[in-house]
PDB file of C-alpha atoms in Angstrom:
ATOM      1  CA  MET A 224      35.808  29.643   6.908  1.00 60.00           C
ATOM      2  CA  LYS A 225      36.695  25.751   7.588  1.00 67.00           C
ATOM      3  CA  LEU A 226      35.610  26.214  10.991  1.00 66.00           C
ATOM      4  CA  PHE A 227      32.096  27.952  10.020  1.00 53.00           C
ATOM      5  CA  SER A 228      31.965  25.125   7.731  1.00 57.00           C
ATOM      6  CA  CYS A 229      32.393  22.259  10.862  1.00 50.00           C
ATOM      7  CA  LEU A 230      30.144  24.409  12.848  1.00 56.00           C
ATOM      8  CA  MET A 231      27.486  24.344  10.611  1.00 58.00           C
ATOM      9  CA  ALA A 232      27.611  20.619   9.873  1.00 59.00           C
ATOM     10  CA  LEU A 233      27.792  19.884  13.462  1.00 56.00           C
ATOM     11  CA  LEU A 234      24.399  22.452  14.601  1.00 52.00           C
ATOM     12  CA  LEU A 235      22.773  20.417  11.083  1.00 50.00           C
ATOM     13  CA  PHE A 236      23.643  17.053  12.386  1.00 55.00           C
ATOM     14  CA  LEU A 237      22.672  18.185  16.182  1.00 53.00           C
ATOM     15  CA  LEU A 238      18.999  19.181  14.610  1.00 50.00           C
ATOM     16  CA  GLN A 239      18.676  15.893  12.848  1.00 53.00           C
ATOM     17  CA  ALA A 240      19.597  13.623  15.667  1.00 50.00           C
ATOM     18  CA  VAL A 241      17.941  15.334  18.308  1.00 54.00           C
ATOM     19  CA  PRO A 242      13.748  14.308  17.527  1.00 53.00           C
ATOM     20  CA  GLY A 243      11.661  17.584  18.141  1.00 52.00           C
ATOM     21  CA  LEU A 244      14.549  19.953  18.652  1.00 59.00           C
ATOM     22  CA  GLY A 245      13.460  22.976  16.721  1.00 73.00           C
ATOM     23  CA  LEU A 246      10.316  22.162  16.541  1.00 86.00           C
ATOM     24  CA  PRO A 247       6.996  24.493  17.595  1.00 89.00           C
ATOM     25  CA  LYS A 248       5.292  22.933  20.257  1.00 88.00           C
ATOM     26  CA  ASP A 249       2.020  22.867  18.388  1.00 88.00           C
ATOM     27  CA  THR A 250       3.878  20.484  15.722  1.00 89.00           C
ATOM     28  CA  LEU A 251       5.520  18.540  18.574  1.00 89.00           C
ATOM     29  CA  ARG A 252       1.836  17.899  20.003  1.00 84.00           C
ATOM     30  CA  CYS A 253       0.082  16.731  16.730  1.00 86.00           C
ATOM     31  CA  LEU A 254       2.925  14.822  15.974  1.00 85.00           C
ATOM     32  CA  GLY A 255       2.597  12.932  19.353  1.00 82.00           C
ATOM     33  CA  HIS A 256      -0.859  12.373  18.310  1.00 76.00           C
ATOM     34  CA  HIS A 257       0.878  10.422  15.036  1.00 79.00           C
ATOM     35  CA  GLY A 258      -0.712  13.177  12.981  1.00 86.00           C
ATOM     36  CA  PHE A 259       0.802  15.378  10.162  1.00 90.00           C
ATOM     37  CA  CYS A 260       0.879  18.952   9.128  1.00 92.00           C
ATOM     38  CA  SER A 261      -1.098  19.971   6.052  1.00 91.00           C
ATOM     39  CA  ARG A 262      -0.894  23.208   4.248  1.00 91.00           C
ATOM     40  CA  SER A 263      -4.540  22.953   3.435  1.00 87.00           C
ATOM     41  CA  LYS A 264      -7.739  24.057   6.169  1.00 84.00           C
ATOM     42  CA  SER A 265      -9.174  20.550   5.564  1.00 86.00           C
ATOM     43  CA  CYS A 266      -7.971  17.191   6.133  1.00 88.00           C
ATOM     44  CA  PRO A 267      -8.435  14.441   3.619  1.00 87.00           C
ATOM     45  CA  GLU A 268     -10.978  11.703   3.882  1.00 83.00           C
ATOM     46  CA  SER A 269     -10.673   9.739   7.077  1.00 77.00           C
ATOM     47  CA  PHE A 270      -8.872  12.519   8.503  1.00 82.00           C
ATOM     48  CA  ALA A 271      -9.973  15.141  11.384  1.00 80.00           C
ATOM     49  CA  ALA A 272      -8.344  18.518  12.146  1.00 85.00           C
ATOM     50  CA  PHE A 273      -6.783  18.431  15.585  1.00 82.00           C
ATOM     51  CA  GLY A 274      -5.441  22.012  16.008  1.00 85.00           C
ATOM     52  CA  THR A 275      -2.607  23.580  14.457  1.00 88.00           C
ATOM     53  CA  CYS A 276       1.053  23.313  13.064  1.00 90.00           C
ATOM     54  CA  SER A 277       3.804  25.226  12.648  1.00 88.00           C
ATOM     55  CA  TRP A 278       3.125  28.137  14.795  1.00 84.00           C
ATOM     56  CA  HIS A 279      -0.486  28.247  13.787  1.00 85.00           C
ATOM     57  CA  GLN A 280       0.068  28.373  10.059  1.00 89.00           C
ATOM     58  CA  LYS A 281      -0.684  24.719   9.265  1.00 91.00           C
ATOM     59  CA  THR A 282      -3.705  22.267  10.259  1.00 92.00           C
ATOM     60  CA  CYS A 283      -3.008  19.434  12.199  1.00 91.00           C
ATOM     61  CA  CYS A 284      -4.529  16.267  10.343  1.00 89.00           C
ATOM     62  CA  ILE A 285      -4.991  12.878  12.519  1.00 83.00           C
ATOM     63  CA  ASP A 286      -6.257   9.638  11.210  1.00 77.00           C
ATOM     64  CA  THR A 287      -9.819   9.110  12.659  1.00 70.00           C
ATOM     65  CA  SER A 288      -9.842   5.165  11.454  1.00 68.00           C
ATOM     66  CA  SER A 289      -7.304   4.502  14.554  1.00 59.00           C
ATOM     67  CA  PHE A 290      -8.195   7.381  17.103  1.00 62.00           C
ATOM     68  CA  HIS A 291     -11.105   8.795  18.179  1.00 66.00           C
ATOM     69  CA  THR A 292     -11.904  12.329  19.424  1.00 74.00           C
ATOM     70  CA  CYS A 293     -13.916  12.643  22.844  1.00 81.00           C
ATOM     71  CA  GLN A 294     -17.414  13.686  21.276  1.00 76.00           C
ATOM     72  CA  ASP A 295     -17.154  10.826  18.857  1.00 74.00           C
ATOM     73  CA  GLU A 296     -17.176   8.376  21.415  1.00 73.00           C
ATOM     74  CA  GLY A 297     -20.270   9.885  23.395  1.00 80.00           C
ATOM     75  CA  GLY A 298     -17.592  11.547  25.960  1.00 85.00           C
ATOM     76  CA  ARG A 299     -16.698  15.557  27.345  1.00 86.00           C
ATOM     77  CA  CYS A 300     -13.406  16.909  27.198  1.00 86.00           C
ATOM     78  CA  VAL A 301     -12.906  18.308  30.674  1.00 86.00           C
ATOM     79  CA  PRO A 302     -10.187  19.946  32.465  1.00 85.00           C
ATOM     80  CA  SER A 303      -7.429  17.699  34.184  1.00 83.00           C
ATOM     81  CA  GLU A 304      -8.666  18.950  37.672  1.00 87.00           C
ATOM     82  CA  ILE A 305     -12.047  17.920  37.296  1.00 86.00           C
ATOM     83  CA  LYS A 306     -12.873  14.665  38.787  1.00 87.00           C
ATOM     84  CA  CYS A 307     -14.343  11.934  36.413  1.00 87.00           C
ATOM     85  CA  LEU A 308     -16.936   9.512  37.914  1.00 83.00           C
ATOM     86  CA  GLN A 309     -16.095   7.684  34.331  1.00 81.00           C
ATOM     87  CA  GLU A 310     -13.275   8.554  31.931  1.00 81.00           C
ATOM     88  CA  GLN A 311     -12.903   6.744  28.396  1.00 78.00           C
ATOM     89  CA  ALA A 312     -10.635   6.619  25.778  1.00 75.00           C
ATOM     90  CA  GLY A 313     -10.777   9.585  23.321  1.00 79.00           C
ATOM     91  CA  LEU A 314      -8.366  12.381  21.972  1.00 75.00           C
ATOM     92  CA  CYS A 315      -9.547  16.416  23.276  1.00 79.00           C
ATOM     93  CA  PRO A 316      -8.110  19.281  21.637  1.00 68.00           C
ATOM     94  CA  HIS A 317      -6.171  20.554  24.908  1.00 70.00           C
ATOM     95  CA  ARG A 318      -3.255  17.950  26.054  1.00 66.00           C
ATOM     96  CA  GLU A 319      -4.097  18.412  29.625  1.00 75.00           C
ATOM     97  CA  TRP A 320      -7.558  17.790  29.457  1.00 82.00           C
ATOM     98  CA  LYS A 321      -9.492  14.443  29.850  1.00 85.00           C
ATOM     99  CA  CYS A 322     -12.297  12.857  28.335  1.00 86.00           C
ATOM    100  CA  CYS A 323     -15.059  11.489  30.558  1.00 88.00           C
ATOM    101  CA  THR A 324     -18.689  10.362  30.090  1.00 83.00           C
ATOM    102  CA  GLU A 325     -19.701  11.330  33.299  1.00 74.00           C
ATOM    103  CA  VAL A 326     -18.441  14.268  35.401  1.00 59.00           C
TER     104      VAL A 326
END
């Protein structure tokens, strides 16, 4: 019984010590954009919905005062294999995509 308790304590320590270990990919993506997971389908004022969290069960909310979506900035989200004539800053719903003003 002592051995089991020690192993469980070690496992809990590792889960806390290694950031992102055990978190779903959509949650890690949300946290990577400095967002938070909301149980509600809508986000609070000044936040925008940006995908999902917790295996598609929660909404990822991102602060729009510091980040802007691509469309808000007048751009279009395109896959990374498409060459942009002019690229700009802005969030796209797909991680691998980029924001372009001209394609």
